[in-house]
C-alpha atoms as one frame of an Amber mdcrd trajectory, in Angstrom:
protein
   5.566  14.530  -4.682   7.292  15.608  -7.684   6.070  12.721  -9.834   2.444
  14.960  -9.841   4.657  17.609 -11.689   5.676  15.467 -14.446   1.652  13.780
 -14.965   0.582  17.812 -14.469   2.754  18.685 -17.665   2.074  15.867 -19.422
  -1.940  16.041 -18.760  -1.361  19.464 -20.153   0.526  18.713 -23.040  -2.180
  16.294 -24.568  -4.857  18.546 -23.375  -3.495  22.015 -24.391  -6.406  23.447
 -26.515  -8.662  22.685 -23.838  -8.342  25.827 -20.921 -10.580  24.916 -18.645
  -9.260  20.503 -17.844  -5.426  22.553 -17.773  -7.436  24.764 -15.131  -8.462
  22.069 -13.125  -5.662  20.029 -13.449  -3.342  22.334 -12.169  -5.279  23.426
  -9.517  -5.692  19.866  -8.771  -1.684  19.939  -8.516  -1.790  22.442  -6.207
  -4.464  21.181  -3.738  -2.443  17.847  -3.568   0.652  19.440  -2.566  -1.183
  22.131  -0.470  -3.205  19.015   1.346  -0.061  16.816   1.744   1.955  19.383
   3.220  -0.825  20.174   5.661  -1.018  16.204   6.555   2.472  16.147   6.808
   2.807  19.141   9.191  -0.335  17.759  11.701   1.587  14.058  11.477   2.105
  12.821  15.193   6.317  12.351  15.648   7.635   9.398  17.255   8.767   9.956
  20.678   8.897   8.251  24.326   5.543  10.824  25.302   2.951   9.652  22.896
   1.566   6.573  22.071   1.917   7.819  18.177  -0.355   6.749  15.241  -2.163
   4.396  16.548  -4.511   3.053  19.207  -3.112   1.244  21.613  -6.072  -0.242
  23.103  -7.573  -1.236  19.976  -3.757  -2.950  19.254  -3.129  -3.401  22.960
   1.102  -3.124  22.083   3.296  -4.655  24.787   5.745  -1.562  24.082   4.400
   1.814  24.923   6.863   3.292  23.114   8.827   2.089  20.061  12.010   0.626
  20.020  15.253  -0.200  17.572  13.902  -2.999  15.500  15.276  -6.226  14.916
  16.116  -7.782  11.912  14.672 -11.262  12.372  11.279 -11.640  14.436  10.366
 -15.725  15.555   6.521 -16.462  15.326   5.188 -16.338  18.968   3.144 -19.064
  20.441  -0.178 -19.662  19.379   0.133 -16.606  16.119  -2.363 -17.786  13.496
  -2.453 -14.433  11.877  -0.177 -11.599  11.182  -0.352  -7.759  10.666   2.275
  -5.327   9.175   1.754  -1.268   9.603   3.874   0.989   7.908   4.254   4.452
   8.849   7.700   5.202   6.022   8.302   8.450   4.523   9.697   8.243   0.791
  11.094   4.498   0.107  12.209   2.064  -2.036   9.531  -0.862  -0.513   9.515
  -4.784  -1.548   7.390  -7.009   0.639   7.668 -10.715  -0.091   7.348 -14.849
   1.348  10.020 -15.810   3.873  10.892 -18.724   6.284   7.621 -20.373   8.406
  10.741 -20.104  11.165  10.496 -16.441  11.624   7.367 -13.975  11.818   9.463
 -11.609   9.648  12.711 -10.198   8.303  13.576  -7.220   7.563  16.460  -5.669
   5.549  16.282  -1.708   5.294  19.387   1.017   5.286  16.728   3.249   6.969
  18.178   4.952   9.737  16.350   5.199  13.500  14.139   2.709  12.238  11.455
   1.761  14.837   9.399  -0.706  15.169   6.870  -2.001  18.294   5.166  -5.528
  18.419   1.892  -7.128  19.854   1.622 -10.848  20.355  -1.319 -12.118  20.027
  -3.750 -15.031  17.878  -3.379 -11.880  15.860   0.007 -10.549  16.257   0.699
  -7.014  14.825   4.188  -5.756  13.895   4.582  -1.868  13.301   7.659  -0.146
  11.653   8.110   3.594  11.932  10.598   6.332  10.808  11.513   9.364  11.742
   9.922  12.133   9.100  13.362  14.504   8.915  15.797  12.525   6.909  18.024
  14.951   4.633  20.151  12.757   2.954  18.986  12.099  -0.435  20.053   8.407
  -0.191  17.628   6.072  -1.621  15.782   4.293   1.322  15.369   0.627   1.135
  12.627  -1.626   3.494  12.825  -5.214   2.025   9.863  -7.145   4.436   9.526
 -11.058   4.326   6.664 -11.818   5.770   5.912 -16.339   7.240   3.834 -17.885
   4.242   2.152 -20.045   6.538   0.347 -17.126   8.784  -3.110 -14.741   6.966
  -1.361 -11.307   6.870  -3.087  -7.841   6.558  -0.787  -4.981   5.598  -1.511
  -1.087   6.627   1.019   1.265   4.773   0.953   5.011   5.431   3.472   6.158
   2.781   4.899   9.688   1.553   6.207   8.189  -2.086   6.648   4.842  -2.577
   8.502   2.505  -5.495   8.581  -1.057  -5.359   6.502  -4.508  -5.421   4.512
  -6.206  -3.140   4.910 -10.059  -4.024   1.947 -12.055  -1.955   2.304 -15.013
  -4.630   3.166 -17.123  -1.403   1.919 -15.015   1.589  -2.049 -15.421   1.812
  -3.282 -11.970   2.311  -6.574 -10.653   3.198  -6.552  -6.909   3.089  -3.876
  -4.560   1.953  -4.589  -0.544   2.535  -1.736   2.155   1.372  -2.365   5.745
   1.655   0.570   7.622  -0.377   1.613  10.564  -1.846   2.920   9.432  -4.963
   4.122   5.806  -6.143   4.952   3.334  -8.879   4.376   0.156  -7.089   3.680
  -3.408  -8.717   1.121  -5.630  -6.439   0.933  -9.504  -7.209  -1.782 -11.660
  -5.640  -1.066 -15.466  -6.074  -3.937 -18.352  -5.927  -4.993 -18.881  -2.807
  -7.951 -20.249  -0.779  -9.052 -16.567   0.830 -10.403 -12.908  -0.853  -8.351
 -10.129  -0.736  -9.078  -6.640  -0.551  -6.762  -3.932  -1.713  -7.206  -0.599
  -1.043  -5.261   2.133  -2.592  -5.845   5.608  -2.068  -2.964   8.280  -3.557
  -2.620  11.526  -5.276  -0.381  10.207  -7.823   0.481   6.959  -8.739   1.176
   4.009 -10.983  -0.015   1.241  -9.951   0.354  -2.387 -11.937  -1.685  -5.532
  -9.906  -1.524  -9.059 -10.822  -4.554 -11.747 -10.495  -4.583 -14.735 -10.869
  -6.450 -15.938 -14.494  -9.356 -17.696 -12.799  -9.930 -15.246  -9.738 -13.372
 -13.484  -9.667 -12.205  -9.610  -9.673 -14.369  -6.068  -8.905 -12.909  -2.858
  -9.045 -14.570   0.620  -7.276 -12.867   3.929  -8.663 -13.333   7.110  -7.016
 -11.365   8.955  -9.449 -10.736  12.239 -10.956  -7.884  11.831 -13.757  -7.250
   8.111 -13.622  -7.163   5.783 -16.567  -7.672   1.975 -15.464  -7.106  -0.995
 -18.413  -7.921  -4.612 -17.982  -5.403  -6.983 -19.560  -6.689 -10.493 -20.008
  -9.940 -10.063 -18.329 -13.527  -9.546 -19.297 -15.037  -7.101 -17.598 -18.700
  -5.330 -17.097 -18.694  -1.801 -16.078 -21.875  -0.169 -14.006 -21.582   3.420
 -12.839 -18.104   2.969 -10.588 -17.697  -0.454 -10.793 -16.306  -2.879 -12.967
 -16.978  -6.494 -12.693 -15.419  -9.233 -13.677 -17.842 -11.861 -15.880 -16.925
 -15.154 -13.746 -17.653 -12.871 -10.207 -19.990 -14.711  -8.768 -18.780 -18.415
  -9.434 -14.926 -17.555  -8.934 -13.655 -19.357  -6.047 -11.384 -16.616  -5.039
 -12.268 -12.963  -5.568 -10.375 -10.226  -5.300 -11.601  -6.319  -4.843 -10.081
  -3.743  -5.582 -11.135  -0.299  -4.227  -9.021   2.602  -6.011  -9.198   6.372
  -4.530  -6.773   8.262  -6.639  -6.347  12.255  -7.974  -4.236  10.924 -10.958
  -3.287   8.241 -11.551  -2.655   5.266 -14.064  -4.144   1.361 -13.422  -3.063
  -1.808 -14.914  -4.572  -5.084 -14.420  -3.326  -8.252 -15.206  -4.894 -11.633
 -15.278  -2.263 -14.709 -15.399
């Protein structure tokens, strides 16, 4: 989380005659690291005796436990759709379009990477790593996902840097919790909404739209400056909507929940 040291300072620097936003915001600091240490502590490990994160009846996993992943992953039988969940500590993470051959391929230095798989019309792919990694190497997950499946991605994230490029890779819902990031999010035309959900305690987050996609933005925010570039937009209390909303044939939504944090939009 150190990245919530440097916008702490900074906040404080612009802000210095003013005692009481230097107050909050540094108690703000404070609670973020104070709450992410506690989430970190209560996080479930990976081992052979727990089914971990998630629910395995509501994902119905053919492994009970997780296993050494595989690089390349073929598309089972009768897959229309596909799911990625990310549970990563601090990483280095580019998703992107890959072969219609495979269901995915991964490329990571991570080490005792895990990973567990459900086949299914929906079939769900989850990667895991362990949370005590010392060495202050930078860790890599490169993730292409089949262009020709509808993907939803789940990312559960300590710090993240990188770019998730769905130009080619129809998506319907993305939702990262992290810590702190600087990630870059492109959404190409497509035929299907998307919904991204981003909730953080520090982060810097740049999406892309395309220019004719209908766009609407909910901020629960404390310190978090969000700009528009290239797009006409209406604001009502928490929401800002874009003027060609309700006739766009592809809309995009874009729900932010962020401590501090800075928001750039792009239309292009």
């Amino acid at each position: 989380l150190w990245p919530v040291i440097f916008v702490a300072i900074g906040i404080s620097m612009m802000a210095r005659r003013k005692k009481s936003l230097n107050a909050v915001v540094w108690l703000l600091t404070l609670a973020i690291f104070t709450g992410y240490g506690v989430y970190k502590g209560n996080e479930p490990g990976i081992n052979s005796e727990s089914n971990s994160i998630f629910d395995t009846n509501k994902y119905k996993f053919s492994l009970e436990t997780f296993e050494p992943f595989e690089k390349e992953v073929a598309v089972p039988e009768g897959t229309e759709k596909g799911k990625i969940i990310l549970n990563l500590g601090a990483v280095k993470l580019n998703l992107s379009d890959g072969s219609r051959d495979l269901f995915v391929k991964v490329n990571s230095n991570i080490p005792d990477l895990k990973q567990r798989f459900s086949e299914g019309k929906q079939s769900i792919m989850e990667y895991s790593r362990e949370r005590h990694d010392n060495v202050n190497t930078i860790r890599d997950f490169n993730l292409q996902m089949n262009p020709g499946l509808l993907w939803e991605i789940e990312g559960n994230i300590g710090a993240a840097d990188g770019r998730l490029d769905l130009t080619s890779v129809p998506t319907e819902k993305v939702s990262l919790t992290i810590g702190a990031g600087d990630l870059e999010v492109v959404v190409g035309k497509q035929d299907i909404d998307t919904e991204i959900s981003v909730r953080a305690g520090a982060a810097d987050l740049d999406v892309y739209i395309p220019r004719d996609a209908g766009l609407r933005v909910k901020s629960e925010k404390f310190l978090t400056d969000i700009n528009f570039h290239n797009i006409s937009m209406e604001k009502n209390h928490n929401e800002y909507i874009s003027e060609n909303f309700k006739d766009a044939d592809q809309i995009i939504e874009l729900n932010i929940y962020t401590a501090i944090s800075a928001i750039n939009i792009f239309s292009n």
